[in-house]
XYZ file of N, CA and C in Angstrom:
741
model
N 112.168 94.423 105.453
C 110.876 94.627 104.437
C 110.962 95.637 103.242
N 111.336 96.678 103.896
C 111.665 97.761 102.760
C 112.207 97.349 101.415
N 111.190 97.964 100.759
C 112.201 98.121 99.063
C 112.232 96.849 98.656
N 110.899 95.931 99.146
C 110.856 94.526 98.204
C 112.267 93.433 99.299
N 112.765 93.982 100.207
C 114.223 92.715 100.729
C 113.462 91.894 101.361
N 113.841 90.531 101.389
C 114.370 89.636 102.379
C 113.203 88.829 101.627
N 111.764 89.117 101.391
C 111.093 87.767 101.029
C 111.110 87.993 99.481
N 111.847 89.127 98.543
C 112.029 88.607 97.076
C 113.392 88.061 97.353
N 114.138 87.803 98.359
C 115.413 86.901 98.234
C 114.694 85.793 98.229
N 114.121 85.349 99.212
C 113.756 84.046 99.593
C 113.127 83.440 98.483
N 111.844 84.171 97.687
C 111.740 83.337 96.456
C 112.715 82.977 95.600
N 113.866 84.211 95.321
C 114.575 83.954 94.425
C 115.794 82.429 94.838
N 115.683 82.535 96.034
C 116.437 81.105 96.678
C 115.855 80.071 96.662
N 114.533 79.551 96.564
C 113.386 78.915 96.630
C 113.375 78.085 94.872
N 113.209 79.402 94.034
C 112.839 79.246 92.375
C 114.619 78.631 92.466
N 115.652 78.849 92.795
C 116.837 78.065 92.455
C 117.154 76.671 93.031
N 116.322 76.878 94.019
C 116.742 75.226 94.848
C 115.509 74.266 93.273
N 114.469 74.831 93.439
C 113.688 74.063 92.235
C 114.473 73.858 91.201
N 115.056 74.700 90.026
C 115.528 74.248 89.296
C 117.092 73.589 89.131
N 117.990 73.791 90.865
C 119.109 72.900 90.575
C 119.034 71.717 91.629
N 118.568 71.691 92.498
C 118.822 70.824 93.830
C 119.143 70.930 94.290
N 120.654 71.992 94.093
C 121.216 72.077 95.302
C 120.663 72.860 96.754
N 121.366 71.883 97.737
C 120.582 72.161 99.055
C 121.164 73.545 99.679
N 122.173 74.349 99.157
C 122.432 75.728 99.826
C 121.196 76.555 99.572
N 120.694 76.612 98.313
C 119.608 77.323 97.757
C 118.578 76.819 99.167
N 118.004 75.508 99.219
C 117.161 75.687 100.478
C 117.343 75.946 101.964
N 118.541 75.544 101.951
C 118.721 76.065 103.347
C 118.541 77.316 103.151
N 119.186 78.483 102.691
C 119.471 79.233 103.248
C 117.605 80.777 102.514
N 116.954 79.794 101.993
C 115.734 79.694 102.042
C 115.544 79.506 103.293
N 114.843 78.742 103.902
C 114.239 77.973 104.789
C 115.107 79.038 105.843
N 116.286 79.428 106.118
C 116.600 80.314 107.091
C 116.200 81.825 106.974
N 115.917 82.310 106.004
C 114.989 83.728 106.062
C 113.846 83.408 106.145
N 113.316 82.544 105.408
C 111.664 81.813 106.203
C 111.785 82.424 107.594
N 112.508 81.512 108.389
C 112.639 81.599 110.257
C 112.427 82.905 110.539
N 113.747 83.170 109.858
C 114.048 84.912 110.141
C 112.803 85.689 110.358
N 111.583 85.806 109.082
C 110.733 86.596 108.961
C 109.691 86.155 109.877
N 109.525 85.032 110.573
C 108.521 84.443 111.099
C 108.322 84.733 112.557
N 110.230 84.910 112.948
C 110.874 85.270 114.400
C 110.797 86.946 114.116
N 110.595 87.484 113.356
C 110.794 89.031 113.299
C 109.544 89.446 113.456
N 108.363 88.753 113.209
C 107.094 89.686 113.754
C 106.530 89.542 114.908
N 105.744 90.831 115.631
C 105.602 91.081 116.572
C 104.699 89.696 117.166
N 104.678 90.140 118.502
C 103.649 88.726 119.295
C 102.130 89.574 118.894
N 101.702 90.559 118.884
C 100.394 90.630 118.342
C 100.403 90.745 116.794
N 101.120 90.216 115.955
C 101.110 89.562 114.501
C 101.384 90.464 113.854
N 101.654 91.722 113.795
C 102.447 92.868 112.610
C 103.812 92.205 112.822
N 104.810 93.213 111.659
C 105.594 93.171 111.471
C 106.571 94.517 111.657
N 107.435 94.673 111.806
C 108.236 95.651 111.490
C 108.497 95.940 110.020
N 108.905 97.226 109.960
C 109.963 97.056 108.801
C 111.353 96.709 108.757
N 112.003 97.273 109.683
C 113.315 96.768 109.963
C 113.535 95.743 111.195
N 114.369 94.656 111.400
C 114.248 94.098 112.641
C 115.455 94.451 114.013
N 114.289 94.568 114.932
C 114.668 94.973 115.897
C 115.931 96.411 115.774
N 114.705 97.735 115.284
C 115.594 98.862 115.019
C 114.915 99.925 115.483
N 115.097 100.904 115.308
C 114.354 101.930 116.349
C 113.670 103.256 115.680
N 113.427 104.182 116.065
C 111.948 105.048 115.085
C 111.347 104.379 114.577
N 110.882 105.204 113.184
C 109.511 104.573 112.607
C 110.010 102.750 111.346
N 111.182 102.271 112.024
C 111.086 101.435 111.384
C 110.845 99.868 112.027
N 110.496 100.617 113.579
C 110.069 99.641 114.444
C 108.377 99.671 114.297
N 108.001 100.445 113.342
C 106.054 100.650 113.881
C 106.219 98.928 112.643
N 104.330 98.635 112.587
C 104.106 97.761 111.930
C 103.871 98.239 110.507
N 104.085 98.299 109.636
C 104.615 98.555 108.073
C 103.948 97.669 107.064
N 102.458 98.371 106.592
C 101.594 98.149 105.719
C 102.700 99.418 104.300
N 103.163 100.307 104.608
C 103.907 101.341 103.779
C 104.174 100.373 102.681
N 104.023 100.746 101.275
C 105.043 99.657 100.310
C 104.142 98.365 100.268
N 102.981 98.194 100.158
C 102.711 96.538 100.736
C 103.478 95.632 101.478
N 104.467 96.145 102.382
C 105.324 95.212 102.909
C 104.964 94.327 103.704
N 104.537 94.347 104.555
C 103.857 93.549 105.675
C 102.900 92.328 104.949
N 102.001 93.033 104.004
C 101.316 91.890 103.324
C 102.165 91.182 102.380
N 103.070 91.969 101.445
C 103.971 90.619 100.479
C 104.916 89.783 101.634
N 104.921 89.921 102.420
C 105.659 88.740 103.643
C 104.385 87.374 103.660
N 103.326 88.639 103.840
C 102.327 86.965 104.345
C 101.596 86.676 102.769
N 101.696 87.357 102.026
C 101.411 86.555 100.893
C 102.073 84.942 100.759
N 103.784 85.446 100.916
C 104.797 84.599 100.722
C 104.716 83.412 101.796
N 104.677 83.622 103.010
C 104.234 83.050 104.181
C 103.158 81.980 103.666
N 102.272 82.738 103.305
C 100.547 81.725 102.888
C 101.388 80.414 101.848
N 102.076 80.887 100.481
C 102.493 80.470 100.138
C 103.474 79.421 100.706
N 104.274 79.819 101.109
C 105.041 78.714 102.196
C 103.785 77.575 103.099
N 103.479 78.121 103.544
C 102.423 77.089 104.309
C 101.479 76.475 103.782
N 101.139 76.524 102.199
C 100.390 75.422 101.703
C 101.623 75.097 100.575
N 102.823 75.099 100.733
C 104.032 74.121 100.275
C 103.854 74.689 98.794
N 103.168 75.692 98.445
C 102.954 76.289 96.876
C 103.907 76.871 96.031
N 103.577 76.086 94.571
C 104.996 76.509 93.469
C 106.434 76.121 94.094
N 106.683 76.937 94.191
C 108.618 76.657 94.823
C 108.779 76.462 95.926
N 107.695 76.079 97.054
C 108.055 75.928 97.934
C 107.798 74.883 98.119
N 107.430 74.027 97.165
C 107.378 72.693 98.116
C 108.345 71.651 98.806
N 109.431 71.815 98.757
C 110.194 71.401 99.322
C 109.894 71.564 101.239
N 109.039 72.360 101.577
C 109.032 72.557 103.054
C 108.469 71.604 103.832
N 109.482 71.472 104.983
C 108.599 70.104 105.930
C 107.428 70.988 106.368
N 106.403 69.922 106.998
C 105.421 70.529 107.781
C 105.515 71.090 108.598
N 107.122 71.168 109.554
C 106.648 72.310 110.839
C 106.906 73.507 110.390
N 107.786 73.768 109.431
C 107.780 75.299 109.005
C 106.442 75.689 108.145
N 105.823 74.847 107.343
C 104.387 74.886 106.404
C 103.577 75.612 107.680
N 103.269 74.342 109.244
C 102.444 75.086 110.278
C 102.805 76.254 110.383
N 104.374 76.309 110.878
C 104.296 77.743 111.445
C 104.254 79.062 110.415
N 104.656 78.801 109.448
C 104.038 79.501 108.346
C 102.935 80.286 108.588
N 101.679 79.062 108.860
C 99.939 78.955 108.424
C 99.913 79.772 109.819
N 100.533 79.568 111.072
C 99.806 80.034 112.201
C 100.613 81.999 112.200
N 101.801 81.860 111.431
C 102.078 83.301 111.403
C 101.417 84.229 110.491
N 100.684 83.754 109.416
C 99.905 84.291 108.688
C 98.384 84.794 109.372
N 98.205 83.731 110.399
C 96.905 83.873 111.113
C 97.454 85.106 112.119
N 98.388 84.735 112.724
C 98.580 86.276 113.517
C 98.698 87.333 112.938
N 98.895 87.359 111.620
C 99.309 88.721 110.939
C 97.448 89.159 110.670
N 96.874 88.076 110.260
C 95.323 88.657 109.949
C 95.015 89.210 111.284
N 95.244 88.601 112.362
C 94.359 89.335 113.487
C 95.003 91.140 113.785
N 96.126 90.932 113.649
C 96.834 92.239 113.404
C 96.119 93.301 112.532
N 95.862 92.670 111.244
C 95.164 93.325 110.177
C 94.121 94.046 110.596
N 93.108 92.920 111.399
C 91.663 93.531 111.908
C 91.816 94.413 113.244
N 93.146 93.954 113.851
C 92.750 95.035 115.035
C 93.604 96.123 114.789
N 94.054 96.310 114.072
C 94.793 97.727 113.233
C 93.804 98.960 112.472
N 92.582 98.153 111.695
C 91.656 99.016 111.154
C 91.254 99.701 111.857
N 90.926 101.269 111.466
C 90.604 102.360 112.509
C 89.349 102.196 112.257
N 88.444 103.167 113.455
C 87.557 103.300 113.638
C 86.895 104.360 113.962
N 86.230 104.798 113.214
C 85.973 106.568 113.371
C 84.371 106.982 113.264
N 83.770 107.514 113.986
C 82.838 107.248 113.845
C 81.548 106.269 114.500
N 82.508 104.886 114.903
C 81.560 103.948 115.529
C 81.957 103.117 114.161
N 82.637 103.062 112.905
C 82.312 102.498 111.895
C 84.248 102.625 111.707
N 83.905 100.794 110.781
C 85.142 100.762 110.588
C 85.447 101.512 108.917
N 86.970 101.638 108.837
C 87.744 102.312 108.194
C 88.494 102.005 107.138
N 90.004 102.275 107.309
C 90.725 101.666 106.451
C 91.903 101.864 107.400
N 93.015 101.781 107.101
C 94.528 101.139 107.345
C 95.521 102.853 107.301
N 96.537 103.249 107.891
C 97.470 103.874 107.858
C 98.452 103.435 107.126
N 99.751 103.801 106.857
C 101.061 103.302 106.027
C 101.712 103.104 107.195
N 101.655 103.015 108.593
C 102.398 102.201 109.153
C 101.493 102.787 110.511
N 101.627 101.785 111.518
C 101.059 101.311 113.204
C 101.948 101.367 114.067
N 101.932 102.157 115.255
C 102.428 102.090 116.233
C 102.157 100.676 117.022
N 104.006 99.855 116.921
C 103.725 98.233 117.767
C 103.291 97.919 118.836
N 102.776 99.209 119.651
C 102.132 98.837 121.383
C 100.665 99.828 120.751
N 100.341 100.994 120.244
C 98.871 101.254 120.550
C 98.299 100.483 119.510
N 98.922 100.449 118.440
C 98.328 100.078 116.915
C 97.786 101.127 116.122
N 97.872 102.687 116.881
C 97.516 103.501 116.171
C 97.955 103.764 115.214
N 97.980 104.618 113.869
C 98.321 104.982 112.856
C 99.135 106.235 113.631
N 101.365 105.553 113.079
C 101.874 106.112 113.378
C 102.531 107.311 112.312
N 103.396 108.665 112.617
C 104.235 108.838 111.499
C 105.214 107.989 111.188
N 106.152 108.632 109.906
C 107.285 107.814 109.628
C 108.234 108.947 108.901
N 108.192 108.908 107.754
C 108.901 110.663 107.169
C 108.327 111.579 107.551
N 109.375 112.946 107.677
C 108.098 114.387 108.012
C 107.209 114.431 107.036
N 106.883 113.655 106.040
C 105.854 113.792 105.177
C 104.404 113.097 105.207
N 105.049 112.083 106.032
C 104.363 111.067 106.606
C 103.577 110.996 107.679
N 102.361 111.540 107.903
C 101.972 111.931 109.224
C 100.805 110.619 109.457
N 100.606 110.332 110.755
C 99.338 109.745 110.800
C 98.652 110.286 110.022
N 97.975 108.958 109.349
C 96.916 109.386 108.400
C 96.122 108.045 108.043
N 94.758 108.210 107.001
C 94.470 106.821 106.494
C 95.257 107.032 105.028
N 95.378 105.734 104.562
C 95.969 105.460 103.429
C 94.949 104.958 102.167
N 94.965 105.042 100.935
C 93.771 104.674 100.097
C 94.823 103.596 99.548
N 95.763 103.690 99.100
C 96.762 102.750 98.575
C 96.764 101.446 99.214
N 97.627 101.692 100.452
C 98.104 100.396 100.746
C 96.620 99.568 101.429
N 95.880 100.295 101.901
C 94.679 99.630 102.496
C 94.231 98.787 101.162
N 94.158 99.078 100.324
C 93.704 98.280 98.899
C 94.376 96.703 99.272
N 95.312 96.878 99.395
C 96.122 95.544 98.720
C 95.867 94.854 100.222
N 95.844 95.610 101.876
C 95.552 94.901 102.385
C 93.540 93.911 102.575
N 92.894 94.711 101.845
C 91.685 94.403 101.838
C 91.687 93.105 100.434
N 92.493 93.893 99.638
C 92.336 91.858 98.950
C 92.811 90.830 99.062
N 93.731 90.858 100.128
C 94.649 90.131 101.014
C 93.328 89.250 101.788
N 92.833 89.959 102.307
C 91.677 89.419 103.681
C 90.637 89.224 102.797
N 90.615 89.155 100.856
C 89.501 88.522 100.556
C 89.920 86.910 99.953
N 90.931 86.763 100.575
C 91.829 85.283 99.786
C 91.367 84.637 101.017
N 91.031 85.098 102.202
C 90.981 84.536 103.396
C 90.033 83.773 104.019
N 89.544 82.630 104.168
C 88.568 82.420 104.672
C 87.415 83.008 105.292
N 86.139 83.320 104.785
C 85.294 84.634 105.480
C 84.893 84.162 106.751
N 84.779 84.833 107.995
C 83.920 84.856 109.051
C 83.116 86.169 109.473
N 83.058 86.601 110.373
C 82.105 88.037 110.753
C 82.668 88.921 110.738
N 84.263 88.759 111.427
C 84.837 89.616 111.623
C 85.619 90.389 110.110
N 85.831 89.550 109.419
C 87.077 89.752 107.692
C 85.820 90.545 107.461
N 84.542 89.766 107.100
C 83.276 90.103 106.592
C 83.432 92.015 106.796
N 83.429 91.828 108.299
C 82.863 93.527 108.370
C 83.929 94.599 107.569
N 85.298 93.632 107.934
C 86.533 94.558 107.500
C 86.593 95.242 105.959
N 86.136 93.759 105.528
C 86.228 94.349 104.072
C 85.252 95.192 103.665
N 84.026 95.114 103.963
C 82.667 95.797 103.953
C 83.484 97.241 104.412
N 83.558 97.370 105.651
C 83.598 98.537 106.405
C 84.883 99.685 105.846
N 86.279 98.960 104.854
C 86.845 99.419 104.028
C 86.018 99.918 103.202
N 85.339 99.232 102.359
C 84.728 99.221 100.708
C 84.259 100.522 100.927
N 83.076 100.775 101.974
C 82.781 102.267 102.635
C 82.915 103.110 102.597
N 84.150 102.899 103.125
C 85.122 104.014 103.274
C 85.655 104.718 101.697
N 86.287 103.619 101.378
C 86.529 103.772 99.870
C 85.444 104.310 98.872
N 84.474 104.302 98.731
C 82.934 104.959 98.468
C 82.964 106.346 98.717
N 82.832 106.351 99.959
C 82.676 107.764 100.791
C 84.025 108.617 99.707
N 84.861 108.203 100.289
C 86.285 109.150 99.921
C 86.697 109.328 98.569
N 85.893 108.954 97.392
C 86.525 109.109 96.576
C 86.199 110.589 95.758
N 87.117 110.730 94.887
C 87.241 112.383 94.389
C 86.253 111.915 92.701
N 85.883 112.406 92.740
C 85.281 112.731 91.338
C 85.512 113.941 90.599
N 85.509 114.031 89.136
C 85.620 115.158 88.293
C 86.434 116.034 88.313
N 87.856 115.009 88.645
C 89.329 115.638 88.433
C 90.287 114.743 88.207
N 91.249 115.001 87.659
C 92.317 113.846 87.231
C 93.222 114.479 87.940
N 94.267 112.868 87.885
C 95.830 113.801 88.576
C 96.855 113.496 87.477
N 97.473 114.339 87.194
C 98.759 114.591 86.552
C 100.034 114.357 86.921
N 101.023 114.384 86.692
C 102.036 114.023 86.631
C 103.240 114.480 85.492
N 104.128 115.446 85.732
C 105.092 115.395 84.494
C 106.170 116.806 85.062
N 106.979 116.499 84.652
C 108.359 117.325 84.932
C 108.773 117.847 85.980
N 108.645 116.677 86.980
C 109.377 117.005 88.554
C 108.247 117.517 88.893
N 106.489 117.481 88.677
C 105.363 118.505 89.185
C 104.545 117.514 89.254
N 103.131 118.050 89.830
C 101.999 117.103 89.261
C 101.234 117.909 89.984
N 99.917 118.165 89.443
C 98.738 118.943 89.963
C 97.459 118.076 89.510
N 96.021 118.560 90.044
C 95.092 118.197 90.042
C 94.272 118.501 89.245
N 94.183 118.088 88.128
C 92.615 119.253 87.035
C 91.162 118.545 87.269
N 90.398 119.957 86.869
C 89.051 119.601 86.762
C 88.750 118.905 85.667
N 88.042 117.812 85.651
C 87.580 117.079 84.516
C 86.420 116.319 84.765
N 85.386 116.954 84.352
C 84.063 116.201 84.570
C 83.868 114.651 83.774
N 84.676 114.073 82.693
C 84.491 112.689 82.278
C 85.998 111.344 83.199
N 86.927 112.516 83.778
C 87.705 111.538 84.634
C 87.027 110.291 85.497
N 87.427 109.655 85.316
C 87.289 108.768 86.377
C 87.547 108.588 88.265
N 87.115 108.190 88.629
C 87.337 108.753 90.394
C 88.592 108.009 90.334
N 89.070 108.989 91.566
C 90.766 108.880 92.153
C 90.511 109.196 93.318
N 91.423 108.556 94.093
C 91.717 108.799 95.538
C 92.932 109.260 96.056
N 92.964 110.364 97.206
C 94.119 110.638 97.347
C 94.725 109.678 98.637
N 96.332 109.662 98.088
C 97.039 109.172 99.200
C 96.801 109.077 100.618
N 96.896 110.324 101.033
C 96.600 110.186 102.575
C 95.307 110.756 102.941
N 94.737 110.389 103.772
C 93.157 111.205 104.375
C 93.204 111.749 105.918
N 93.002 112.835 106.247
C 93.134 113.557 107.646
C 92.494 112.356 108.604
N 92.469 111.565 109.962
C 91.875 110.737 110.422
C 90.363 112.337 110.594
N 89.422 111.217 110.985
C 88.145 112.490 111.905
C 87.650 112.776 110.582
N 87.933 113.409 109.584
C 87.487 114.464 108.924
C 87.733 113.974 107.201
N 87.883 112.936 106.900
C 88.499 112.541 105.725
C 88.785 113.124 104.621
N 89.623 114.441 105.277
C 90.102 115.475 104.410
C 91.377 114.775 103.903
N 91.162 114.930 102.490
C 92.761 114.616 101.947
C 93.739 115.567 102.224
N 94.814 115.136 102.450
C 95.982 116.054 102.866
C 97.347 115.880 102.365
N 98.136 116.814 102.289
C 99.535 117.016 101.713
C 100.819 117.840 102.349
N 101.712 117.083 103.009
C 102.750 117.512 103.328
C 104.344 117.785 102.250
N 104.634 118.585 102.755
C 106.350 118.706 102.156
C 107.227 118.587 103.307
N 108.643 118.938 103.129
C 109.688 118.598 103.482
C 109.984 119.078 104.873
N 108.604 120.568 105.385
C 108.256 121.549 106.338
C 107.498 120.618 107.323
N 106.946 119.652 106.979
C 105.825 118.716 108.138
C 104.968 119.458 108.278
N 103.949 120.299 107.387
C 103.031 120.774 107.902
C 101.887 120.599 107.289
N 101.092 120.589 107.577
C 99.996 119.464 106.487
C 99.334 120.974 106.434
N 98.732 120.547 104.617
C 98.265 121.201 103.824
C 96.975 120.644 103.194
N 95.818 121.420 102.467
C 94.818 120.708 102.038
C 94.788 120.974 100.780
N 95.525 121.548 100.320
C 95.682 121.323 98.877
C 97.356 121.422 98.140
N 97.196 120.468 97.173
C 98.314 119.804 96.795
C 99.095 120.655 96.119
N 98.968 122.158 95.779
C 99.845 122.794 95.357
C 100.494 123.600 96.421
N 99.748 124.103 97.427
C 100.245 124.451 99.013
C 102.034 123.304 98.860
N 102.130 122.421 98.576
C 103.370 121.693 99.478
C 104.368 122.248 98.535
N 105.893 122.182 98.937
C 106.590 122.192 97.893
C 106.770 121.475 96.528
N 107.441 122.104 95.521
C 107.421 121.239 93.692
C 108.176 120.379 94.497
N 109.576 119.896 94.903
C 109.668 118.312 94.649
C 109.042 117.526 95.149
N 108.518 118.215 96.667
C 107.651 116.675 97.301
C 106.413 116.648 96.025
N 105.833 117.817 95.410
C 104.733 117.172 94.774
C 104.991 115.956 93.298
N 106.086 116.787 93.194
C 107.108 115.454 92.364
C 107.009 114.327 92.077
N 107.572 114.361 93.854
C 108.230 112.912 94.004
C 107.868 112.113 94.572
N 106.550 112.035 94.892
C 105.438 111.194 95.696
C 103.857 110.803 95.079
N 103.499 110.381 94.882
C 102.188 109.899 94.415
C 100.916 110.141 95.563
N 100.796 111.458 95.007
C 99.368 111.814 96.252
C 98.191 111.688 95.618
N 97.852 111.040 94.741
C 96.850 110.681 94.277
C 96.446 109.229 93.061
N 95.559 108.579 92.880
C 95.802 107.332 92.732
C 94.301 106.740 92.416
N 94.132 105.786 91.740
C 92.945 105.011 91.194
C 92.885 103.706 92.123
N 93.453 103.281 93.475
C 93.757 101.906 93.846
C 92.267 101.603 94.176
N 91.383 102.069 94.453
C 90.437 100.771 95.191
C 89.598 100.456 93.720
N 90.107 101.121 92.752
C 88.988 101.140 91.653
C 89.472 99.731 91.380
N 90.649 98.825 91.386
C 90.402 97.106 91.230
C 89.621 96.655 92.127
N 89.019 97.330 92.934
C 88.368 96.076 94.124
C 86.902 96.269 93.542
């Protein structure tokens, strides 16, 4: 599912079938949908890569991979838009798959100090705890992908668990927002600059337990100041953003 793979191709196939009515496209789209459903773990999460190893087998929120699959399957379940050709059996399978995915989201939300907070970029498929991926992606809480998760939860029928999950995440976003600074990326580097008029920003990664922004270079060592990591990683990764502002 990394880099928008598979679900993007399924969408294109469904669109082509709607345009042409050529059954080759609908058959291929259905194969892809069934593949994604079969790829899902029994706990409701999706790995980045099917039957892989290392961090690719983690439940992957990074780059909104799992959520984008769920958004598509939600459309399949409703036979919405280009997916109007889907039969009731596959629509029901997709509906159940999305429901399981929501349970995985609720079960992976990190609790700290007795309070619901946010999610990691990826979670261990067995323990459900935030897990590491590339050397500069350590177990942590992430502001970016957690926003997309909350946006999806807001499309679900409300119940006590979902309402509590959304509130917990939004309270956490408010708690960890950074004011009085702006983030600039230019010329292969980035920095944070004091600016009393700047809109709030958030760090990409927060240390679990302390909620301190953290930064990691290719040495894998956690630092607490962006300036302390190597230039290549400072410029090659979005360390701050305004993601929660759209909530």
